[in-house]
mmCIF file with all atom_site columns, C-alpha atoms in Angstrom:
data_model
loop_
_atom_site.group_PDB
_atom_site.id
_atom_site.type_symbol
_atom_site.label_atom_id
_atom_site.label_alt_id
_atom_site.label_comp_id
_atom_site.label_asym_id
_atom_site.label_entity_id
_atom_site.label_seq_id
_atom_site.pdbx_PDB_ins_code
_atom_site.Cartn_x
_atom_site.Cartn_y
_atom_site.Cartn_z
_atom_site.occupancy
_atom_site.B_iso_or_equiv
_atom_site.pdbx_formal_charge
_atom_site.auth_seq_id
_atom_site.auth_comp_id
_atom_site.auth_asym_id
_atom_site.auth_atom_id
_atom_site.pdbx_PDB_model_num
ATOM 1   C CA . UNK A 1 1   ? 4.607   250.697 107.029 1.00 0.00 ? 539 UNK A CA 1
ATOM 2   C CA . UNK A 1 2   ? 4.052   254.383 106.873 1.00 0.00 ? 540 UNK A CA 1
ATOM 3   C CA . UNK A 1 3   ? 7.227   256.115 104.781 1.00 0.00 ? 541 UNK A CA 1
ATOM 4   C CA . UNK A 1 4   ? 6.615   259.965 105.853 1.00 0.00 ? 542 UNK A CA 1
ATOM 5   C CA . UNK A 1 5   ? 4.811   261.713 108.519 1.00 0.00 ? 543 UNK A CA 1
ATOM 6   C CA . UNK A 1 6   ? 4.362   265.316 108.048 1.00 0.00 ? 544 UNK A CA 1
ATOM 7   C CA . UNK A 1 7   ? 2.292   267.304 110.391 1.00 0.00 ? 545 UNK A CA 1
ATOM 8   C CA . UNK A 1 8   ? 0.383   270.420 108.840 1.00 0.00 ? 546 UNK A CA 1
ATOM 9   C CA . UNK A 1 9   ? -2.081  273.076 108.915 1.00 0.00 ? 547 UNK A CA 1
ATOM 10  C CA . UNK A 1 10  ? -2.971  275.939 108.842 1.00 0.00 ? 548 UNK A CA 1
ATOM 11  C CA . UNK A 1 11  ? 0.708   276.492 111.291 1.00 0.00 ? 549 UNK A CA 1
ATOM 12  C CA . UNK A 1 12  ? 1.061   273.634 112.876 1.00 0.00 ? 550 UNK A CA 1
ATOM 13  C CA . UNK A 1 13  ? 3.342   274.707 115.510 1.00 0.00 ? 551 UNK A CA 1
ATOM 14  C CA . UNK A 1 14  ? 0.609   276.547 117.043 1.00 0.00 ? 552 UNK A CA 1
ATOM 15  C CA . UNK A 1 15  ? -1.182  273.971 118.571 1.00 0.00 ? 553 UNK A CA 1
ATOM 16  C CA . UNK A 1 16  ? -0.817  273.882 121.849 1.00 0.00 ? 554 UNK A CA 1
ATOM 17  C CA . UNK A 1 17  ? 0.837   270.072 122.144 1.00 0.00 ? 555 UNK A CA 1
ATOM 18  C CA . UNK A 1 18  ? 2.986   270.586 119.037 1.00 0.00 ? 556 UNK A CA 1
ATOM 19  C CA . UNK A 1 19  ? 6.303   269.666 120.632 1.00 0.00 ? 557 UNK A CA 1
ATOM 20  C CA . UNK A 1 20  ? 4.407   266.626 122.674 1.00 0.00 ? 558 UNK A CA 1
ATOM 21  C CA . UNK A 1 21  ? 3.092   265.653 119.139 1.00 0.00 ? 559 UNK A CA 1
ATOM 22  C CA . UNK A 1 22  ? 7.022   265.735 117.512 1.00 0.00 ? 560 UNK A CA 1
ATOM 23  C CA . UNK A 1 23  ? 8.213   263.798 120.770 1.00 0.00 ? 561 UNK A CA 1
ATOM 24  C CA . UNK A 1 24  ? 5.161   260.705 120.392 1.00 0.00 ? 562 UNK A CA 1
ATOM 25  C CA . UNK A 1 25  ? 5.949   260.599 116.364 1.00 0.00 ? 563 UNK A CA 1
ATOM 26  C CA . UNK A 1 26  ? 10.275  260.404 117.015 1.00 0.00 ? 564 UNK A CA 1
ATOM 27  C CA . UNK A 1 27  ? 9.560   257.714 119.037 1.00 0.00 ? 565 UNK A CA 1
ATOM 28  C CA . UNK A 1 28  ? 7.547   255.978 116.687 1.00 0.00 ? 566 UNK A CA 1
ATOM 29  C CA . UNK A 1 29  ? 10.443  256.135 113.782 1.00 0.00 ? 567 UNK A CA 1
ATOM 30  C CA . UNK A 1 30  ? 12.865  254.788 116.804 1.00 0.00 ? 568 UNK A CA 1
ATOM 31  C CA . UNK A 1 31  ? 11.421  252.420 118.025 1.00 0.00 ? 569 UNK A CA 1
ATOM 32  C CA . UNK A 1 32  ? 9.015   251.026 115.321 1.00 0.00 ? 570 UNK A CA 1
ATOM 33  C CA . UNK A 1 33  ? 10.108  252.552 111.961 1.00 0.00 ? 571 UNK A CA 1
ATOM 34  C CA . UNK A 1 34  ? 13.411  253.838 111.596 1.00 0.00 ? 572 UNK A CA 1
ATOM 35  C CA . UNK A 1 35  ? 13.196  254.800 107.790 1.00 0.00 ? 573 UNK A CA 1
ATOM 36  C CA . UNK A 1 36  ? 9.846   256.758 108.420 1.00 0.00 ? 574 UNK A CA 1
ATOM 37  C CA . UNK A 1 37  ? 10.254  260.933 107.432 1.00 0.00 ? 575 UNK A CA 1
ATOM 38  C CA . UNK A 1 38  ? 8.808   262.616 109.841 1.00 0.00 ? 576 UNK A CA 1
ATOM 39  C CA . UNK A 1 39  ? 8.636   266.101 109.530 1.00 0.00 ? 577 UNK A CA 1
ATOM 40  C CA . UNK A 1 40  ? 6.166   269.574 109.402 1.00 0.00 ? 578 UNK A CA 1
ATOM 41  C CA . UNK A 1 41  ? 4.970   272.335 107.075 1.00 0.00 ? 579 UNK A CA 1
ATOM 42  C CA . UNK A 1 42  ? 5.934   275.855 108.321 1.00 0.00 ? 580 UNK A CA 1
ATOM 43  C CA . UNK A 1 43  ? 5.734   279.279 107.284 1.00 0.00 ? 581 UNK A CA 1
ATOM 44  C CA . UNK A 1 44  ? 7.827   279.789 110.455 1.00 0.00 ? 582 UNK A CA 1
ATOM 45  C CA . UNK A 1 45  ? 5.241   282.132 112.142 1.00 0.00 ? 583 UNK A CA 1
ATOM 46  C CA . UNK A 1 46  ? 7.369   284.525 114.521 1.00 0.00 ? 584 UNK A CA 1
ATOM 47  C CA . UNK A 1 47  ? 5.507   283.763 117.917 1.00 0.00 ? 585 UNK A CA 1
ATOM 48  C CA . UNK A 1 48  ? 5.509   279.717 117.716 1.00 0.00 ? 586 UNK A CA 1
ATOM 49  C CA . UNK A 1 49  ? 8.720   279.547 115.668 1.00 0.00 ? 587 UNK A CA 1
ATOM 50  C CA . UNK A 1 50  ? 10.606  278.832 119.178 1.00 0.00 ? 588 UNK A CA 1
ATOM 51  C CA . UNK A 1 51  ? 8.936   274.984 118.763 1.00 0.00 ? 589 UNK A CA 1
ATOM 52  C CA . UNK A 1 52  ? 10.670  274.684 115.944 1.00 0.00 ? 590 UNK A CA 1
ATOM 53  C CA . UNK A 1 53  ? 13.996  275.368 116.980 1.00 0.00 ? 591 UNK A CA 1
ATOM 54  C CA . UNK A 1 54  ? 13.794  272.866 120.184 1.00 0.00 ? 592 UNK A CA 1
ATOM 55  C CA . UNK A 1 55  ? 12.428  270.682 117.804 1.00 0.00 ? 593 UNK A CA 1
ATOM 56  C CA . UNK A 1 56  ? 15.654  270.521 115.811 1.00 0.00 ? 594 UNK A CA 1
ATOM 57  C CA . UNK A 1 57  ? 17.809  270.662 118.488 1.00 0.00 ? 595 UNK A CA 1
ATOM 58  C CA . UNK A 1 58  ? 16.087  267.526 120.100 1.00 0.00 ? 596 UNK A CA 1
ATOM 59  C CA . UNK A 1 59  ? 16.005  265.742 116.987 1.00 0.00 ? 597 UNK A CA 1
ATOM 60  C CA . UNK A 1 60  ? 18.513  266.750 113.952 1.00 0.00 ? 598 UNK A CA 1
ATOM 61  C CA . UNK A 1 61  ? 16.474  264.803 111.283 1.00 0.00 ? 599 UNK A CA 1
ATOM 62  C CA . UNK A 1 62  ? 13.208  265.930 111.680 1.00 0.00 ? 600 UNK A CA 1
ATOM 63  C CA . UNK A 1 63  ? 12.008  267.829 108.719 1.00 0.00 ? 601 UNK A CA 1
ATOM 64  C CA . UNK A 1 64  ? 10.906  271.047 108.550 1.00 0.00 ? 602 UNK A CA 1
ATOM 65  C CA . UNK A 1 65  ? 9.753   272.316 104.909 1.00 0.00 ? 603 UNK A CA 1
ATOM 66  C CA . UNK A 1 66  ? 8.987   276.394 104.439 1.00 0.00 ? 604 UNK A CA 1
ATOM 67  C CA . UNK A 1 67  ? 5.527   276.806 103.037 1.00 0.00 ? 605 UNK A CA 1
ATOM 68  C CA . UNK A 1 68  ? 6.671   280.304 101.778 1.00 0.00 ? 606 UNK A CA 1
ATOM 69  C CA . UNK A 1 69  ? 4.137   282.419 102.711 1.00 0.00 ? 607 UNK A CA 1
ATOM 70  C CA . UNK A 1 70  ? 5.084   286.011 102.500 1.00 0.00 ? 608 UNK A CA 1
ATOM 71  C CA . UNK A 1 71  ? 3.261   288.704 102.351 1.00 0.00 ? 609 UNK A CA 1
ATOM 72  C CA . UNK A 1 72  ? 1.154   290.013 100.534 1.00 0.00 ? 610 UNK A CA 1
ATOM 73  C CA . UNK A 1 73  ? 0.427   286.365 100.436 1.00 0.00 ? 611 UNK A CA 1
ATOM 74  C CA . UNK A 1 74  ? 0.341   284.991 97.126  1.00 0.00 ? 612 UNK A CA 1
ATOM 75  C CA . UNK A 1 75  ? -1.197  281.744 95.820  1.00 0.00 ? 613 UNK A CA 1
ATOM 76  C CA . UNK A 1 76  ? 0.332   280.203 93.189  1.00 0.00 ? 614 UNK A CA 1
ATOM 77  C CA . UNK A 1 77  ? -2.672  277.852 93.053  1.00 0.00 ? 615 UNK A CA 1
ATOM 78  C CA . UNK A 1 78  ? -6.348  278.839 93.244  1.00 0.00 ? 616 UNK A CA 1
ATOM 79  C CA . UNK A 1 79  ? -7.589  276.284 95.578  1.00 0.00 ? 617 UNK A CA 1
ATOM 80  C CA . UNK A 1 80  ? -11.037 277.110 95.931  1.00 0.00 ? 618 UNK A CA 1
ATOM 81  C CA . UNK A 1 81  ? -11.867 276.477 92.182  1.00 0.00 ? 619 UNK A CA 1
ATOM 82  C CA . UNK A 1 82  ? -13.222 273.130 91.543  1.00 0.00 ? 620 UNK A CA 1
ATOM 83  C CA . UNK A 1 83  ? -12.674 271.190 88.848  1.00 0.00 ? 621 UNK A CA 1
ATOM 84  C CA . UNK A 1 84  ? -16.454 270.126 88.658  1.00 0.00 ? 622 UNK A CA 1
ATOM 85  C CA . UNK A 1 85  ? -17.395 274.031 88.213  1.00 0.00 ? 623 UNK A CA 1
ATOM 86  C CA . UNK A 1 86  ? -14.638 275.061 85.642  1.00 0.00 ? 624 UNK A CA 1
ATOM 87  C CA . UNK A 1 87  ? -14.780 272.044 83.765  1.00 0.00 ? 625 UNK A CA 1
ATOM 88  C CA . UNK A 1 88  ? -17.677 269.502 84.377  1.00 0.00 ? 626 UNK A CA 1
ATOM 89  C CA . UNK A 1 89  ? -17.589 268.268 80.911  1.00 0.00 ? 627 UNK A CA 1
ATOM 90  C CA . UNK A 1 90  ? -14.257 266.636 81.940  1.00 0.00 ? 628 UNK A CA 1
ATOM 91  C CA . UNK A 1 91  ? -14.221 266.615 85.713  1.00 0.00 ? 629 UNK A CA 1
ATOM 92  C CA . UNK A 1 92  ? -17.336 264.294 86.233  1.00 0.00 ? 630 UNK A CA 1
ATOM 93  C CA . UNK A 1 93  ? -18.974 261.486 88.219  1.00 0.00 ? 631 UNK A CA 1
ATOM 94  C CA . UNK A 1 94  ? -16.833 259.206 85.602  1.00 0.00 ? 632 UNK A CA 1
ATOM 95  C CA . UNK A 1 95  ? -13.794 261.367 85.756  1.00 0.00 ? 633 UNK A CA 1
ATOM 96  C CA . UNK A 1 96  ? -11.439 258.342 87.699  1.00 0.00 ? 634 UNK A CA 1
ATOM 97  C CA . UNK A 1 97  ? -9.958  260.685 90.524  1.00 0.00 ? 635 UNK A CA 1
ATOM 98  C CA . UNK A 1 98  ? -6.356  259.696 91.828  1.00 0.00 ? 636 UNK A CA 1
ATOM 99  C CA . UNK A 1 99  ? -5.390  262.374 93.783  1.00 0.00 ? 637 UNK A CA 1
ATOM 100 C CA . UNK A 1 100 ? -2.928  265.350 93.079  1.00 0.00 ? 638 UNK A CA 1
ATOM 101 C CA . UNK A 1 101 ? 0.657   265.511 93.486  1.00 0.00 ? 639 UNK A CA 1
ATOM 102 C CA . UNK A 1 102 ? 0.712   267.502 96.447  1.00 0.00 ? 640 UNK A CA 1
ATOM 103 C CA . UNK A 1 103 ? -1.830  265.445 99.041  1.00 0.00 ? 641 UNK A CA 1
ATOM 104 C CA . UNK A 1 104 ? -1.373  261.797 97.269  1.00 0.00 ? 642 UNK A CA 1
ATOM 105 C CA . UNK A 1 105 ? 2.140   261.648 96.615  1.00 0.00 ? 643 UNK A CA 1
ATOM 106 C CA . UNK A 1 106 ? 4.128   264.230 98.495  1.00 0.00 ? 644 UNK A CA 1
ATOM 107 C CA . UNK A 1 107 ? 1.696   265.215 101.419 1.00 0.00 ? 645 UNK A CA 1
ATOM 108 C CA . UNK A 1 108 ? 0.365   261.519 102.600 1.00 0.00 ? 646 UNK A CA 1
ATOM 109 C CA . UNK A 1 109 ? -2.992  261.213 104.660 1.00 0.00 ? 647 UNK A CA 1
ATOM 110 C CA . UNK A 1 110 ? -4.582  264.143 106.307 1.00 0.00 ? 648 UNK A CA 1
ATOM 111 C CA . UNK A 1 111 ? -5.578  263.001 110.047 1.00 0.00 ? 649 UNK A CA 1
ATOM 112 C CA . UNK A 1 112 ? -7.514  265.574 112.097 1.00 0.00 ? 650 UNK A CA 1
ATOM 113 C CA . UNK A 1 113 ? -10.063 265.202 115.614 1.00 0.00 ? 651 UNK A CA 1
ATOM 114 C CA . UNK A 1 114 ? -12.664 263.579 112.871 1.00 0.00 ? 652 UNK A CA 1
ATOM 115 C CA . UNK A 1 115 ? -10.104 260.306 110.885 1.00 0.00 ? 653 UNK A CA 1
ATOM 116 C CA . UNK A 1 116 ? -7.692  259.769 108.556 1.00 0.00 ? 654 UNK A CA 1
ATOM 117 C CA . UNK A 1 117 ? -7.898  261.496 104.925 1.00 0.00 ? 655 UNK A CA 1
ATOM 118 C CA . UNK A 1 118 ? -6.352  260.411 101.629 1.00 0.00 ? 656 UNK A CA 1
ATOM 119 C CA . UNK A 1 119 ? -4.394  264.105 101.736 1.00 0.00 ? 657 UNK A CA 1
ATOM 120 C CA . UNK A 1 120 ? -4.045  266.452 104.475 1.00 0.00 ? 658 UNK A CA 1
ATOM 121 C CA . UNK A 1 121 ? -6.525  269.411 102.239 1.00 0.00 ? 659 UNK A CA 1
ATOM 122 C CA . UNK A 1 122 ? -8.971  266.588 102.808 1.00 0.00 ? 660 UNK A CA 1
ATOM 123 C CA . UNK A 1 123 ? -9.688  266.931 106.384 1.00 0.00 ? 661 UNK A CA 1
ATOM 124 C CA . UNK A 1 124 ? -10.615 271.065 105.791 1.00 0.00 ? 662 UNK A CA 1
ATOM 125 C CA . UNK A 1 125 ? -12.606 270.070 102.641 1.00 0.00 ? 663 UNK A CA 1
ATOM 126 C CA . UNK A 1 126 ? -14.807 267.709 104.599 1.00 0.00 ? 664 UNK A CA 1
ATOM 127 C CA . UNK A 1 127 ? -14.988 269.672 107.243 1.00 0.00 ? 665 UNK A CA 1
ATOM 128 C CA . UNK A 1 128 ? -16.178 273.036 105.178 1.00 0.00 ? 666 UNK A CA 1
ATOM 129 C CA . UNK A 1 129 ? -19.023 270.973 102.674 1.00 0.00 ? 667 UNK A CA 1
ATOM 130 C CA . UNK A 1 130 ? -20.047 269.073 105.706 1.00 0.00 ? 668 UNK A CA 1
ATOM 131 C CA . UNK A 1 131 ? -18.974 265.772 105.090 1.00 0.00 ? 669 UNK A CA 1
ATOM 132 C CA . UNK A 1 132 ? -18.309 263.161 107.307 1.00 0.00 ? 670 UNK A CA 1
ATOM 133 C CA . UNK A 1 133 ? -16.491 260.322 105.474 1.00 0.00 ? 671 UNK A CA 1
ATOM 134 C CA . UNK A 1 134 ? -13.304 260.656 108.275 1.00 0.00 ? 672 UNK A CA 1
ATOM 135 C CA . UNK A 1 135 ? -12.077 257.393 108.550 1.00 0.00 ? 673 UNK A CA 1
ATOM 136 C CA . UNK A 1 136 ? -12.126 256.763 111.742 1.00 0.00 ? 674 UNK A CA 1
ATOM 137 C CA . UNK A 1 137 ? -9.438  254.243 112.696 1.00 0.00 ? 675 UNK A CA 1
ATOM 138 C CA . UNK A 1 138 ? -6.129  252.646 111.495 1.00 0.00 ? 676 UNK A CA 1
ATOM 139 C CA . UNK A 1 139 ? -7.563  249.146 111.341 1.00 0.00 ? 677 UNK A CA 1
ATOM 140 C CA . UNK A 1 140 ? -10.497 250.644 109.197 1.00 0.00 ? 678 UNK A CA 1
ATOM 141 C CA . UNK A 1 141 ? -7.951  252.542 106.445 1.00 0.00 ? 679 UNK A CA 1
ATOM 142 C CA . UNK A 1 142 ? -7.850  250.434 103.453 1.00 0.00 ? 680 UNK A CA 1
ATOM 143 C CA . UNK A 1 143 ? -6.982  251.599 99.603  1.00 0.00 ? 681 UNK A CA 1
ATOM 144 C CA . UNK A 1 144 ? -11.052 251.519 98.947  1.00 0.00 ? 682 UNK A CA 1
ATOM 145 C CA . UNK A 1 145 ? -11.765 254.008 101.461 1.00 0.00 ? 683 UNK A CA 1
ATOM 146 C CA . UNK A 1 146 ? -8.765  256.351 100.308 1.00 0.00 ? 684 UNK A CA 1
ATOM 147 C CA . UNK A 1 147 ? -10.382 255.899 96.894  1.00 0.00 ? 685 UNK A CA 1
ATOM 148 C CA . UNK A 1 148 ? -13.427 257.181 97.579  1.00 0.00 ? 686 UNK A CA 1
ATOM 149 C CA . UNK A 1 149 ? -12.500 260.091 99.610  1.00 0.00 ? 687 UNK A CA 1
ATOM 150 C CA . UNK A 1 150 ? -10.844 260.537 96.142  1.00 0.00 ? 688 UNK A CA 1
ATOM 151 C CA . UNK A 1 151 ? -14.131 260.408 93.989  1.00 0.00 ? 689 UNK A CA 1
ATOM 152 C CA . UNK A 1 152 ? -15.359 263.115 97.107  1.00 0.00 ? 690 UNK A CA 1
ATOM 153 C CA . UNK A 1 153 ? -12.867 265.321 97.937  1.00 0.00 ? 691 UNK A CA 1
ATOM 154 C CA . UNK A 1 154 ? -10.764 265.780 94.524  1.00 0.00 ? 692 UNK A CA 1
ATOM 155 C CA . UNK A 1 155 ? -13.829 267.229 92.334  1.00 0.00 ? 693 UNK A CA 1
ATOM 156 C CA . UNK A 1 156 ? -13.995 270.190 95.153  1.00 0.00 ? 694 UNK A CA 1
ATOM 157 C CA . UNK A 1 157 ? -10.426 270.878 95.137  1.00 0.00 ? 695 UNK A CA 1
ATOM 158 C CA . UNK A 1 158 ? -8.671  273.475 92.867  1.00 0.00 ? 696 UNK A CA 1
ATOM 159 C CA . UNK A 1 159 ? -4.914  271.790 94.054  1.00 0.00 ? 697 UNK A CA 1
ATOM 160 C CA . UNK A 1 160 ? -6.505  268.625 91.572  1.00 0.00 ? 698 UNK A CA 1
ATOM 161 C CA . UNK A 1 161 ? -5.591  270.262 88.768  1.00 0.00 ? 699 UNK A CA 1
ATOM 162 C CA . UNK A 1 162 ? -3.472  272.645 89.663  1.00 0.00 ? 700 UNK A CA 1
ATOM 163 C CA . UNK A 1 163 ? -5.182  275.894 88.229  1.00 0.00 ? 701 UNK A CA 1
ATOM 164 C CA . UNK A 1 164 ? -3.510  278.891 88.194  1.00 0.00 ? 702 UNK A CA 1
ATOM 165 C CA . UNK A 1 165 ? -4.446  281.568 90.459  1.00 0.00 ? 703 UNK A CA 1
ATOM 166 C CA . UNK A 1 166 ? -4.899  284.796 89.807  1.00 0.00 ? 704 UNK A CA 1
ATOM 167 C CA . UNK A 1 167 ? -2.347  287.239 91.960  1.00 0.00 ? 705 UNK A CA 1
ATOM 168 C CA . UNK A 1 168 ? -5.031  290.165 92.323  1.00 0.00 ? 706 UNK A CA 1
ATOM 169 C CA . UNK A 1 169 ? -7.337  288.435 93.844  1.00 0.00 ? 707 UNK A CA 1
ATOM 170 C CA . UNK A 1 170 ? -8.759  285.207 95.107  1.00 0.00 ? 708 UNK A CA 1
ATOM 171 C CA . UNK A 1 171 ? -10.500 283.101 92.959  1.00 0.00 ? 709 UNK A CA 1
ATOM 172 C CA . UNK A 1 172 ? -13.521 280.870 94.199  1.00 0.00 ? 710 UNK A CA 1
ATOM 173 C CA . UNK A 1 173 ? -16.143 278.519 92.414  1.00 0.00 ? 711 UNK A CA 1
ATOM 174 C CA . UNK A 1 174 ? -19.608 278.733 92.861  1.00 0.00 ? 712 UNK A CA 1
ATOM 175 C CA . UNK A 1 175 ? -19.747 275.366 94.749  1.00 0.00 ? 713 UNK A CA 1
ATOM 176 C CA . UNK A 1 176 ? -16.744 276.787 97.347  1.00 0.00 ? 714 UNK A CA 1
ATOM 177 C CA . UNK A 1 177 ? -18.914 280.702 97.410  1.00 0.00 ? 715 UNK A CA 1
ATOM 178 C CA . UNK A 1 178 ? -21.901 278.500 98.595  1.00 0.00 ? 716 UNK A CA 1
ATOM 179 C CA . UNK A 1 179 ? -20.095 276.038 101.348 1.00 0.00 ? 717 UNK A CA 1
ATOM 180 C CA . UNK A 1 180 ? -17.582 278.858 102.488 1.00 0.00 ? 718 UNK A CA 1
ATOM 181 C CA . UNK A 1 181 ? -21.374 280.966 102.939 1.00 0.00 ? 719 UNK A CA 1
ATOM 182 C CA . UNK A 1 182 ? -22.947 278.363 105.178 1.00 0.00 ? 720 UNK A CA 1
ATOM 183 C CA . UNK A 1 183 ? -19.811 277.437 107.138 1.00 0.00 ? 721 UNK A CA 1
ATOM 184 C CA . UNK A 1 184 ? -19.594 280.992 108.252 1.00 0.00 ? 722 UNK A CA 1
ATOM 185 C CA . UNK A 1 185 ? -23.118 280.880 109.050 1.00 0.00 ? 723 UNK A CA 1
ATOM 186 C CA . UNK A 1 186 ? -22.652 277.248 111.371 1.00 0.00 ? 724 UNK A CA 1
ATOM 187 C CA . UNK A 1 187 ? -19.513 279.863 113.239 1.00 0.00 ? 725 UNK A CA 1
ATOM 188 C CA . UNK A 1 188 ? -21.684 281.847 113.734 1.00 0.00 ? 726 UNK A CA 1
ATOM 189 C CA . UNK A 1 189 ? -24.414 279.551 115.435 1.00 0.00 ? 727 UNK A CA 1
ATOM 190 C CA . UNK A 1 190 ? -21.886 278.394 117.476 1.00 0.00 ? 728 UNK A CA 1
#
């Protein structure tokens, strides 16, 4: 039984079928699961910030959480530098990953067009290095599989272990300079 539901991004309220989305995951905590949260990530972007408010008004208990994001933006966590470039000694193929507090334990799974993630960072990660390790249905998501998007995903991502970003500018890994480099080139095949 799934205990929270929270739909992010990027914004998600500006995809197209956001209030569509809200509307098929109420009635699943109705109907099916009446102790499920269910809720979004916001930084309550000006021209989409009108889905939020019918949102509430349809449904008083859905959960909206600010992402603060004010600008200048600043990032309290440097995201793009992973653990196995600042610290492989530590950070390893033996390193047991677990997951960080924000995708694991607050966050839940990340589900976007290619499966179901163990965090909702996952889905971008994989989709940025190239990786297809989705999983692809709810009948195939088992603790194993979340486990070794774990070993995959958590070595890449800065939110891991929480390093401290610096406020003048970003910081980025050599692994994250190199994947960022060829995503942008794939765009631009496209």
């Amino acid at each position: 039984t799934w205990t929270r539901i929270t739909l992010t991004g990027g914004e998600p309220t500006m995809h197209d079928n956001f209030e569509e989305i809200v509307d098929i995951l109420m009635d699943y905590k109705k109907n099916h699961n009446p102790k499920c949260h269910i809720g979004t990530y916001t930084y309550h972007h000006p021209k989409f910030y009108y889905k939020i408010e019918n949102v509430m008004k349809k449904y008083p208990d859905f959960e909206v959480k600010d992402t603060e994001k004010y600008q200048p933006r600043v990032h309290k966590i440097a995201q793009f530098m992973a653990p196995v470039d600042v610290e492989p000694e530590k950070y390893n193929s033996e390193h047991l990953y677990h997951g960080c507090n924000d995708g694991a334990r607050l966050c839940g799974l990340g589900l976007d067009y290619t499966g179901f993630y163990c965090c909702p960072v996952g889905a971008a990660i994989a989709r940025v290095f190239q990786l297809d390790i989705g999983i692809k249905t709810v009948a195939e998501l088992t603790v194993a599989k979340l486990i070794d998007q774990y070993k995959t995903l958590c070595p890449k991502c800065g939110m891991y272990t929480y390093y401290k970003a610096n406020v003048d500018k970003d910081l980025i890994s050599p692994i994250w300079t190199e994947a960022i480099k060829k995503y942008n080139e794939r765009r631009l095949l496209k």
